[in-house]
PDB file of C-alpha atoms and ligand atoms in Angstrom:
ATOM      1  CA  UNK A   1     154.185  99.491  93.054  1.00  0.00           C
ATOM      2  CA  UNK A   2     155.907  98.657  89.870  1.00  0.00           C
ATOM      3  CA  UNK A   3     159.669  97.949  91.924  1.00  0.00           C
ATOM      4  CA  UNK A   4     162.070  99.398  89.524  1.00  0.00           C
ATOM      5  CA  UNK A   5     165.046 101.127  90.121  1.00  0.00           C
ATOM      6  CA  UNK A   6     165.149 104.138  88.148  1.00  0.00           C
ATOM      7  CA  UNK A   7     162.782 106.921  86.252  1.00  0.00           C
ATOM      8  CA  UNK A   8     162.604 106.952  82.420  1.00  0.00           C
ATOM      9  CA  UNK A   9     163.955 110.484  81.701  1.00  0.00           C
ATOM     10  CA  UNK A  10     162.267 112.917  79.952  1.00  0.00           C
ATOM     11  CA  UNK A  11     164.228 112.707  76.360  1.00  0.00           C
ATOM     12  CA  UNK A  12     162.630 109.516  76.368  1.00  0.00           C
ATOM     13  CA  UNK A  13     159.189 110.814  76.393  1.00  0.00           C
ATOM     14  CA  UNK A  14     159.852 113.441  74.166  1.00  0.00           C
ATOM     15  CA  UNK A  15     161.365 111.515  71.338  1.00  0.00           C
ATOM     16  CA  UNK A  16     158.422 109.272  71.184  1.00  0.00           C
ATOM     17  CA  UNK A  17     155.922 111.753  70.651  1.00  0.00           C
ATOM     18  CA  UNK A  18     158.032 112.698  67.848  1.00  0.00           C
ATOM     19  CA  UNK A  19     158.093 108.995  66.924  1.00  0.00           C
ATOM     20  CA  UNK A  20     154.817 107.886  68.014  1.00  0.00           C
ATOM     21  CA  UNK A  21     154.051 105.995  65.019  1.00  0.00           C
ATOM     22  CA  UNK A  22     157.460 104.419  65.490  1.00  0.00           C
ATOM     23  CA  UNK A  23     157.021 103.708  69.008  1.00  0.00           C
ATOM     24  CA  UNK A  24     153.493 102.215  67.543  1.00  0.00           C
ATOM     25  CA  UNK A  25     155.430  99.397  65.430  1.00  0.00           C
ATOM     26  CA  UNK A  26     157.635  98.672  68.437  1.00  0.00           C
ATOM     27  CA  UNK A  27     155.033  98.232  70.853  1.00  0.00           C
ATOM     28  CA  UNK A  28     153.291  96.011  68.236  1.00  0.00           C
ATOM     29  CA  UNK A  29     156.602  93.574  68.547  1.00  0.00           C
ATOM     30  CA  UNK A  30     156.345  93.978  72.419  1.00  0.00           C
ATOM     31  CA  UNK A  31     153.198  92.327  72.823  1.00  0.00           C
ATOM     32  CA  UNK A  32     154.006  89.809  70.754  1.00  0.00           C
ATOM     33  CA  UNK A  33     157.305  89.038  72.424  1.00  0.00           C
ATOM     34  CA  UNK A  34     155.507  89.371  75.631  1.00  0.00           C
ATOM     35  CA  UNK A  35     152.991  86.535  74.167  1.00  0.00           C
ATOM     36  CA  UNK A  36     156.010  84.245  72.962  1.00  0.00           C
ATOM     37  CA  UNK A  37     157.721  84.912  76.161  1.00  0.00           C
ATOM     38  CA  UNK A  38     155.050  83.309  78.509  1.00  0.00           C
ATOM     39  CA  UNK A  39     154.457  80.672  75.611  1.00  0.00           C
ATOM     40  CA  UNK A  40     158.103  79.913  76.089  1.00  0.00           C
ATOM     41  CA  UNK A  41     157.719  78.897  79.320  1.00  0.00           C
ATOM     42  CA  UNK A  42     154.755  76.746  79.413  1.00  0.00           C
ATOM     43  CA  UNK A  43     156.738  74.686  76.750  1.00  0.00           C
ATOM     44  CA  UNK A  44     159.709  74.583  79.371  1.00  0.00           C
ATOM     45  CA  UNK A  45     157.846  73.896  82.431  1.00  0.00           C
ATOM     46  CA  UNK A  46     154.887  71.879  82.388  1.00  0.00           C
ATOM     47  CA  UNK A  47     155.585  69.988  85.717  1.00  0.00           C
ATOM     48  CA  UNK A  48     154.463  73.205  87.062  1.00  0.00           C
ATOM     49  CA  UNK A  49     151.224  73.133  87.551  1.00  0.00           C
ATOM     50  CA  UNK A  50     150.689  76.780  89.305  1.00  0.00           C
ATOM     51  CA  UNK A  51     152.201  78.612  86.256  1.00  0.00           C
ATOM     52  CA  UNK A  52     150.161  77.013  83.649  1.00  0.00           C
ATOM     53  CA  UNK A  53     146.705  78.573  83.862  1.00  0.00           C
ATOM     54  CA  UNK A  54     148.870  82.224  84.604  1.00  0.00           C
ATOM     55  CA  UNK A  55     151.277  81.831  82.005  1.00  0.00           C
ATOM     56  CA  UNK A  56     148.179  80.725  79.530  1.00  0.00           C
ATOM     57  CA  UNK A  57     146.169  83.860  80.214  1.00  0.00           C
ATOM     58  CA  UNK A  58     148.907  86.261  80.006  1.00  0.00           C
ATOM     59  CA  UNK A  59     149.655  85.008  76.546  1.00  0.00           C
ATOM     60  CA  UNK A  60     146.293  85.785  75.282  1.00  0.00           C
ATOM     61  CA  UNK A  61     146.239  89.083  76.635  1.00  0.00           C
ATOM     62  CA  UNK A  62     149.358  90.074  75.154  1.00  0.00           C
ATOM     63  CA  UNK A  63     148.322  88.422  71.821  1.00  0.00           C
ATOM     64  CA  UNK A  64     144.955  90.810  72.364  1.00  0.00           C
ATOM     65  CA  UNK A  65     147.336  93.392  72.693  1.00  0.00           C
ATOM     66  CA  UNK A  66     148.755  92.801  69.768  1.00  0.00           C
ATOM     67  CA  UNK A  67     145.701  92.756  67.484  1.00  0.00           C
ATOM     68  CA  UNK A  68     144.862  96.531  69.525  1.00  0.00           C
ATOM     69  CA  UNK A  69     148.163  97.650  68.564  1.00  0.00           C
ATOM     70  CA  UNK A  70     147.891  96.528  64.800  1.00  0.00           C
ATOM     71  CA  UNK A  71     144.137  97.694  64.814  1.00  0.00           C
ATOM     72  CA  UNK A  72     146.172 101.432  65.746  1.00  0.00           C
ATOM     73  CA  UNK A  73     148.163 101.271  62.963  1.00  0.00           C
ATOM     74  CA  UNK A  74     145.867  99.809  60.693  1.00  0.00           C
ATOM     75  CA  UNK A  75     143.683 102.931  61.325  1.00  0.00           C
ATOM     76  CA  UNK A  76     147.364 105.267  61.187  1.00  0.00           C
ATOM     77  CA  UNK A  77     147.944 103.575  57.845  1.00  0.00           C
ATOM     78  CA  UNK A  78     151.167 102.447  59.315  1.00  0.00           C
ATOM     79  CA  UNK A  79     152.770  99.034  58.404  1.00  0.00           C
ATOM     80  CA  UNK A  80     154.177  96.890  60.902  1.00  0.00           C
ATOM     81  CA  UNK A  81     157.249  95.360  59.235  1.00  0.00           C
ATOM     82  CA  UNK A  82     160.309  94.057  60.062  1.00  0.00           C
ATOM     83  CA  UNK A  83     162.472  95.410  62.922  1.00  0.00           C
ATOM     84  CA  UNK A  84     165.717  95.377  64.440  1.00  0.00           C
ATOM     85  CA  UNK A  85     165.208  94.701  68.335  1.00  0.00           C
ATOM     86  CA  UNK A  86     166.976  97.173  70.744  1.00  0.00           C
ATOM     87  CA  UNK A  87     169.119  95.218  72.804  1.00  0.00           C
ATOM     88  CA  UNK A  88     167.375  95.316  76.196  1.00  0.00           C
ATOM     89  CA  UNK A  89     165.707  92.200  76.574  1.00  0.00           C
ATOM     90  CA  UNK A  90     169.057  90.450  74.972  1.00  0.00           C
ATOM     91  CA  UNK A  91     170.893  91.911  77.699  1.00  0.00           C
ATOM     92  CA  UNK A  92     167.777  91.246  80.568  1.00  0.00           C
ATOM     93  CA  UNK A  93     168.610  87.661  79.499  1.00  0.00           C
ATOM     94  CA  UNK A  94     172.130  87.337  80.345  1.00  0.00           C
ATOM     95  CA  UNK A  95     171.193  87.984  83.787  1.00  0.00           C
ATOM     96  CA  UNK A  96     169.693  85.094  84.342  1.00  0.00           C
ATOM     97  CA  UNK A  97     171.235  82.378  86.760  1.00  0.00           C
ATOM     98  CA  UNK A  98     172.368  78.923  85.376  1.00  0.00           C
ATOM     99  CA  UNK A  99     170.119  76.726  87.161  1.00  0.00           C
ATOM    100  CA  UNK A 100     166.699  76.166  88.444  1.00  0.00           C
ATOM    101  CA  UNK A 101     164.927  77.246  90.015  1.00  0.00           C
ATOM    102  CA  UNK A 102     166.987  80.296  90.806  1.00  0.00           C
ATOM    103  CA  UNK A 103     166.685  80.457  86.438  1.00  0.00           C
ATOM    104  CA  UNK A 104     162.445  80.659  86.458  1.00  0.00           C
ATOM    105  CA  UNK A 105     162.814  82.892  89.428  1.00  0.00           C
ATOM    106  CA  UNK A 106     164.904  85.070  87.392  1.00  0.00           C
ATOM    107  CA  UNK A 107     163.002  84.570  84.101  1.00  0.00           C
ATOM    108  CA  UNK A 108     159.580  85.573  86.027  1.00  0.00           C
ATOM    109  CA  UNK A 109     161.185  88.363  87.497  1.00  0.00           C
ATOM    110  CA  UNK A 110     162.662  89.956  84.475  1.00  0.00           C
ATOM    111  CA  UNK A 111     159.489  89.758  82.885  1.00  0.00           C
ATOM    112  CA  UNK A 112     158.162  91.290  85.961  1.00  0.00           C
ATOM    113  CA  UNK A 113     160.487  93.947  85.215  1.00  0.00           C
ATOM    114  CA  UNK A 114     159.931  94.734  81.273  1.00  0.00           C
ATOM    115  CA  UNK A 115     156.123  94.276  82.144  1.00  0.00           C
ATOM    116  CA  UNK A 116     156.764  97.141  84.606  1.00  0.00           C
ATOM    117  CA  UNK A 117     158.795  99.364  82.246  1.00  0.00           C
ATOM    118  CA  UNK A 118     156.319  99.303  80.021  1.00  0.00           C
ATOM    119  CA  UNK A 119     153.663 100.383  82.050  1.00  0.00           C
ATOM    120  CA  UNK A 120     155.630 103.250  83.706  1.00  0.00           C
ATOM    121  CA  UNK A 121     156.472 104.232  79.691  1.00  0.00           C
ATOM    122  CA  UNK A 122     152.193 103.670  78.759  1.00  0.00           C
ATOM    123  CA  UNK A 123     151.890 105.950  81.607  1.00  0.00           C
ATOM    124  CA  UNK A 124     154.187 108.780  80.071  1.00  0.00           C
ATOM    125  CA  UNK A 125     152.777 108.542  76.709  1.00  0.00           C
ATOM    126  CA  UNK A 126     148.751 108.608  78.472  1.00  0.00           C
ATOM    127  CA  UNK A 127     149.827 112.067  80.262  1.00  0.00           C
ATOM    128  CA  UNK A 128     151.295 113.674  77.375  1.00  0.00           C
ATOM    129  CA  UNK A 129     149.615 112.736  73.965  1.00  0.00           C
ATOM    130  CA  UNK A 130     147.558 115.313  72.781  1.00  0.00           C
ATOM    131  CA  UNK A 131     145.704 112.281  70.256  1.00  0.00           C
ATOM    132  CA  UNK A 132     143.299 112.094  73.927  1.00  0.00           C
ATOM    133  CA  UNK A 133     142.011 108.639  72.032  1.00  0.00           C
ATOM    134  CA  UNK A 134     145.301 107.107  72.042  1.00  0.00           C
ATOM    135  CA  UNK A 135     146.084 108.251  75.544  1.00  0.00           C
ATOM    136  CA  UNK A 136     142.786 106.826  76.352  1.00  0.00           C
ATOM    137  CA  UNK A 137     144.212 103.132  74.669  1.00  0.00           C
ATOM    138  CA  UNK A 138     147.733 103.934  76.505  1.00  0.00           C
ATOM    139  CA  UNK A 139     145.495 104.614  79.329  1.00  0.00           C
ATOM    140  CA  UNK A 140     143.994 100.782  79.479  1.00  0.00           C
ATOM    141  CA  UNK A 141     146.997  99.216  78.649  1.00  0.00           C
ATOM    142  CA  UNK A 142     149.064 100.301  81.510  1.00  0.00           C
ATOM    143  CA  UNK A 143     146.235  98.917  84.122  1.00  0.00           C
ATOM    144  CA  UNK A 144     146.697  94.924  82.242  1.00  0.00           C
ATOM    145  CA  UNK A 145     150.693  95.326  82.294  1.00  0.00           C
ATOM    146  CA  UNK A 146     150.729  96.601  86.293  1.00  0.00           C
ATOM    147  CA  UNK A 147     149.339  93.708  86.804  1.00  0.00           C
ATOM    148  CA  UNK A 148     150.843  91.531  84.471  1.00  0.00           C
ATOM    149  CA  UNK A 149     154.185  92.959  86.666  1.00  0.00           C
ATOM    150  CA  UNK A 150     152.179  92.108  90.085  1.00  0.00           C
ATOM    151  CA  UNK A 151     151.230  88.456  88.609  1.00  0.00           C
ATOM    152  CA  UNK A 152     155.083  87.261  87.405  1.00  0.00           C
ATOM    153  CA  UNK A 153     156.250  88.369  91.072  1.00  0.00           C
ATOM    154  CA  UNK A 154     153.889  86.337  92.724  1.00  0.00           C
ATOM    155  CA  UNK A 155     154.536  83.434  89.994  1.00  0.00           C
ATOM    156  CA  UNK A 156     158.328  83.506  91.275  1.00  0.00           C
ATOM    157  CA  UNK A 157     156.721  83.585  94.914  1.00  0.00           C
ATOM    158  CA  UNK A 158     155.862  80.046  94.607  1.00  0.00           C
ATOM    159  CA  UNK A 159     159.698  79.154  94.212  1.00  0.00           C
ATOM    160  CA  UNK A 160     161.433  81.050  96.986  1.00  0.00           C
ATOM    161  CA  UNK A 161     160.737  82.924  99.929  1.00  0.00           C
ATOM    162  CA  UNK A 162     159.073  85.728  99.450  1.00  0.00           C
ATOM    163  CA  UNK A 163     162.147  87.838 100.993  1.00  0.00           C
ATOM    164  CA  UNK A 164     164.749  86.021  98.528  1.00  0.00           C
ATOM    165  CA  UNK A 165     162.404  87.139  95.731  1.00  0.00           C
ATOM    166  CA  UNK A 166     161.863  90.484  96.851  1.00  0.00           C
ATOM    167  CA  UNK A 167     166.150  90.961  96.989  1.00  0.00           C
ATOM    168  CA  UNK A 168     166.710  89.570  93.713  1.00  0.00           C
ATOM    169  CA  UNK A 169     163.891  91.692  92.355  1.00  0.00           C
ATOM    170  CA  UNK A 170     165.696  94.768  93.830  1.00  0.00           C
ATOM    171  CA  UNK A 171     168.997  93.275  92.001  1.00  0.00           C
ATOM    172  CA  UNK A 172     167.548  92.889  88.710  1.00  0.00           C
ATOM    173  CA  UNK A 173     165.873  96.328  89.254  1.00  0.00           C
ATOM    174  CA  UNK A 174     168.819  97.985  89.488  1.00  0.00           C
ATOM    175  CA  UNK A 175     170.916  96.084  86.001  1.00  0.00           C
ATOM    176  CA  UNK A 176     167.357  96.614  84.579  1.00  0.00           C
ATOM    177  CA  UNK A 177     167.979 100.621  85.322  1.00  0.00           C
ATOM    178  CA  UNK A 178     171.943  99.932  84.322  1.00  0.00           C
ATOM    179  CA  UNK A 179     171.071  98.444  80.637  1.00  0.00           C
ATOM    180  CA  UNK A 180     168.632 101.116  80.255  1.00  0.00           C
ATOM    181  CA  UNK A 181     170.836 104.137  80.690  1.00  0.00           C
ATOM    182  CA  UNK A 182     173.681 102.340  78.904  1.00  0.00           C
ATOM    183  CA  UNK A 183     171.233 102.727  76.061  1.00  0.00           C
ATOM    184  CA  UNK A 184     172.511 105.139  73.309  1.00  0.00           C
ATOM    185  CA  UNK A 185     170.158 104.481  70.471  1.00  0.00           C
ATOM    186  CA  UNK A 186     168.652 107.254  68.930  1.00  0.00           C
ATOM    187  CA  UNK A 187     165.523 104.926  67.733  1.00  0.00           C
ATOM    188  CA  UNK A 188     162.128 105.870  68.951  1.00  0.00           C
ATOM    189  CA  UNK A 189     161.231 102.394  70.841  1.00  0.00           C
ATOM    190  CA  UNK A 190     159.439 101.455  73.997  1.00  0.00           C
ATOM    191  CA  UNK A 191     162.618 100.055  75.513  1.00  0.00           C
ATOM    192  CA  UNK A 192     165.385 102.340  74.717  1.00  0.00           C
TER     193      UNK A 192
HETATM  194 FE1  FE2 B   1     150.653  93.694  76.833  1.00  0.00          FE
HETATM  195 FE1  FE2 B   2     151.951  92.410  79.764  1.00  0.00          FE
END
Protein backbone atom coordinates (compact mmCIF):
# COMPACT_ATOMS: atom_id res chain seq x y z
CA UNK A 1 0.00 0.00 0.00
CA UNK A 2 1.77 3.08 -1.08
CA UNK A 3 -1.01 5.61 1.10
CA UNK A 4 -1.39 8.44 -1.24
CA UNK A 5 -4.21 10.38 -1.95
CA UNK A 6 -4.65 10.67 -5.51
CA UNK A 7 -3.83 8.83 -9.10
CA UNK A 8 -1.21 10.35 -11.44
CA UNK A 9 -3.39 11.06 -14.54
CA UNK A 10 -2.79 9.83 -17.69
CA UNK A 11 -1.22 13.16 -19.48
CA UNK A 12 1.36 12.47 -17.11
CA UNK A 13 2.26 9.18 -18.48
CA UNK A 14 1.93 10.15 -21.83
CA UNK A 15 4.19 13.14 -21.85
CA UNK A 16 6.98 11.14 -20.47
CA UNK A 17 7.13 8.65 -23.01
CA UNK A 18 7.45 11.51 -25.23
CA UNK A 19 10.14 12.79 -22.85
CA UNK A 20 11.62 9.71 -21.65
CA UNK A 21 15.06 10.78 -22.03
CA UNK A 22 14.00 13.88 -20.15
CA UNK A 23 12.27 12.11 -17.52
CA UNK A 24 15.80 10.02 -17.57
CA UNK A 25 17.87 13.26 -16.42
CA UNK A 26 15.22 14.01 -13.81
CA UNK A 27 15.11 10.78 -12.27
CA UNK A 28 18.96 10.91 -12.26
CA UNK A 29 18.54 14.19 -9.81
CA UNK A 30 15.86 12.18 -7.82
CA UNK A 31 18.04 9.63 -6.60
CA UNK A 32 20.46 11.80 -5.76
CA UNK A 33 18.20 14.10 -3.81
CA UNK A 34 16.74 11.05 -2.33
CA UNK A 35 20.54 10.14 -1.22
CA UNK A 36 21.19 13.80 0.18
CA UNK A 37 17.85 13.73 1.75
CA UNK A 38 18.49 10.73 4.16
CA UNK A 39 22.20 12.07 4.44
CA UNK A 40 20.56 15.20 5.71
CA UNK A 41 19.17 13.67 8.42
CA UNK A 42 21.76 11.53 9.87
CA UNK A 43 23.75 14.88 10.10
CA UNK A 44 20.63 16.34 12.07
CA UNK A 45 19.88 13.52 14.26
CA UNK A 46 22.48 11.41 15.53
CA UNK A 47 21.00 10.97 19.10
CA UNK A 48 18.81 8.69 17.25
CA UNK A 49 20.09 5.68 17.27
CA UNK A 50 17.10 3.63 15.38
CA UNK A 51 17.36 5.88 12.25
CA UNK A 52 20.99 5.61 11.74
CA UNK A 53 21.63 2.16 10.27
CA UNK A 54 18.01 2.91 8.05
CA UNK A 55 18.81 6.24 7.05
CA UNK A 56 22.58 4.87 6.12
CA UNK A 57 21.31 2.13 3.84
CA UNK A 58 18.77 4.07 2.09
CA UNK A 59 21.43 6.52 1.08
CA UNK A 60 23.45 3.98 -0.64
CA UNK A 61 20.69 2.61 -2.45
CA UNK A 62 19.62 5.76 -3.80
CA UNK A 63 23.28 6.69 -4.61
CA UNK A 64 23.18 2.99 -6.52
CA UNK A 65 20.34 4.34 -8.12
CA UNK A 66 21.95 7.00 -9.26
CA UNK A 67 24.97 5.35 -10.92
CA UNK A 68 21.86 2.89 -12.77
CA UNK A 69 20.28 5.94 -13.89
CA UNK A 70 23.56 7.61 -15.29
CA UNK A 71 24.69 4.07 -16.59
CA UNK A 72 20.97 4.61 -18.79
CA UNK A 73 21.95 7.60 -20.13
CA UNK A 74 25.40 6.92 -20.57
CA UNK A 75 24.26 4.05 -22.89
CA UNK A 76 21.25 6.80 -24.45
CA UNK A 77 24.16 9.15 -25.06
CA UNK A 78 22.27 11.56 -22.95
CA UNK A 79 24.05 14.11 -20.63
CA UNK A 80 22.92 14.71 -17.28
CA UNK A 81 23.43 18.46 -16.76
CA UNK A 82 22.14 21.04 -14.91
CA UNK A 83 18.42 21.37 -14.04
CA UNK A 84 15.87 23.53 -12.77
CA UNK A 85 13.90 21.53 -9.94
CA UNK A 86 10.04 21.46 -10.27
CA UNK A 87 8.74 22.85 -7.26
CA UNK A 88 7.26 19.82 -5.48
CA UNK A 89 9.59 18.89 -2.96
CA UNK A 90 10.04 22.90 -2.19
CA UNK A 91 6.50 22.97 -1.52
CA UNK A 92 6.47 19.15 0.42
CA UNK A 93 8.82 21.13 2.70
CA UNK A 94 6.74 23.90 3.82
CA UNK A 95 4.53 21.43 5.29
CA UNK A 96 6.53 20.52 7.76
CA UNK A 97 5.72 21.40 11.52
CA UNK A 98 8.06 23.75 13.54
CA UNK A 99 9.20 21.50 16.12
CA UNK A 100 10.31 18.08 16.99
CA UNK A 101 9.50 15.61 16.90
CA UNK A 102 6.25 16.38 15.17
CA UNK A 103 9.22 18.00 12.38
CA UNK A 104 11.13 14.26 11.80
CA UNK A 105 7.70 12.78 11.85
CA UNK A 106 6.81 15.01 9.12
CA UNK A 107 10.21 14.91 7.34
CA UNK A 108 10.00 10.87 7.35
CA UNK A 109 6.66 11.00 6.19
CA UNK A 110 7.06 13.26 3.26
CA UNK A 111 9.76 11.24 2.14
CA UNK A 112 7.48 8.40 2.64
CA UNK A 113 5.35 10.16 0.32
CA UNK A 114 7.79 11.24 -2.73
CA UNK A 115 9.31 7.64 -2.23
CA UNK A 116 5.73 6.48 -2.96
CA UNK A 117 5.06 8.79 -5.93
CA UNK A 118 7.77 7.63 -7.47
CA UNK A 119 7.08 4.19 -7.38
CA UNK A 120 3.40 4.54 -8.45
CA UNK A 121 5.11 6.82 -11.56
CA UNK A 122 8.12 3.63 -12.11
CA UNK A 123 5.07 1.61 -12.24
CA UNK A 124 3.37 3.66 -15.17
CA UNK A 125 6.43 3.96 -17.15
CA UNK A 126 7.16 -0.33 -16.55
CA UNK A 127 3.48 -0.95 -18.11
CA UNK A 128 3.78 1.24 -20.96
CA UNK A 129 7.40 1.49 -22.44
CA UNK A 130 7.71 -0.35 -25.41
CA UNK A 131 12.01 -0.18 -24.72
CA UNK A 132 10.83 -3.85 -22.61
CA UNK A 133 14.68 -3.37 -21.14
CA UNK A 134 13.96 -0.18 -19.59
CA UNK A 135 10.60 -1.29 -18.30
CA UNK A 136 12.46 -4.20 -17.03
CA UNK A 137 14.99 -1.40 -14.97
CA UNK A 138 11.62 0.68 -14.14
CA UNK A 139 10.42 -2.66 -13.21
CA UNK A 140 13.23 -3.18 -10.23
CA UNK A 141 13.22 0.14 -9.18
CA UNK A 142 9.70 0.44 -8.11
CA UNK A 143 10.11 -2.86 -5.73
CA UNK A 144 13.41 -0.75 -3.65
CA UNK A 145 11.23 2.61 -3.53
CA UNK A 146 7.82 0.61 -2.13
CA UNK A 147 9.79 -0.19 0.32
CA UNK A 148 11.86 2.63 0.80
CA UNK A 149 7.97 4.26 1.33
CA UNK A 150 7.15 1.19 3.86
CA UNK A 151 10.66 1.83 5.77
CA UNK A 152 10.29 5.97 6.38
CA UNK A 153 6.65 5.13 7.83
CA UNK A 154 7.84 2.80 10.19
CA UNK A 155 11.00 5.20 10.92
CA UNK A 156 8.28 7.93 12.02
CA UNK A 157 6.58 4.91 13.98
CA UNK A 158 9.22 5.08 16.51
CA UNK A 159 8.14 8.79 17.37
CA UNK A 160 4.38 8.66 17.72
CA UNK A 161 1.68 6.34 17.93
CA UNK A 162 1.21 4.49 15.25
CA UNK A 163 -2.50 6.02 14.82
CA UNK A 164 -1.08 9.77 15.05
CA UNK A 165 1.28 8.71 12.24
CA UNK A 166 -1.11 7.01 10.21
CA UNK A 167 -3.53 10.57 10.35
CA UNK A 168 -0.83 12.81 9.54
CA UNK A 169 0.23 10.48 6.75
CA UNK A 170 -3.37 10.72 5.39
CA UNK A 171 -2.90 14.73 5.81
CA UNK A 172 0.22 15.00 3.99
CA UNK A 173 -1.30 12.54 1.42
CA UNK A 174 -3.81 14.64 0.55
CA UNK A 175 -1.42 18.42 0.17
CA UNK A 176 0.94 15.83 -1.47
CA UNK A 177 -2.13 15.16 -4.13
CA UNK A 178 -2.98 19.20 -3.78
CA UNK A 179 0.74 20.39 -4.91
CA UNK A 180 0.65 17.84 -7.50
CA UNK A 181 -2.42 18.90 -9.41
CA UNK A 182 -1.57 22.56 -8.77
CA UNK A 183 1.28 21.60 -11.04
CA UNK A 184 1.13 23.39 -14.47
CA UNK A 185 4.53 22.73 -15.90
CA UNK A 186 4.70 21.49 -19.18
CA UNK A 187 8.33 19.80 -18.37
CA UNK A 188 8.62 16.10 -18.74
CA UNK A 189 9.77 15.26 -14.94
CA UNK A 190 9.06 12.52 -12.48
CA UNK A 191 7.31 14.93 -10.13
CA UNK A 192 5.21 17.18 -12.14
FE1 LIG B 1 15.81 5.34 -5.53
FE1 LIG C 1 13.97 5.47 -2.61
Amino acid sequence: VLNLASKTKPEWLERSLEHIDDVLIDHAHCEKKAAGAALRLLFRYPQHDFLQLPLSEIAREELSHFELVLEELRVRGVALGRQKPSPYGGKLHQLFRPRDPDQLVDHLLISALIEARSCERFQLLAGALEDKRLAAFYETLLVSEARHHRLYVELAEQLAPSSEVRARLQALAESEAEILASETSPLARLHT
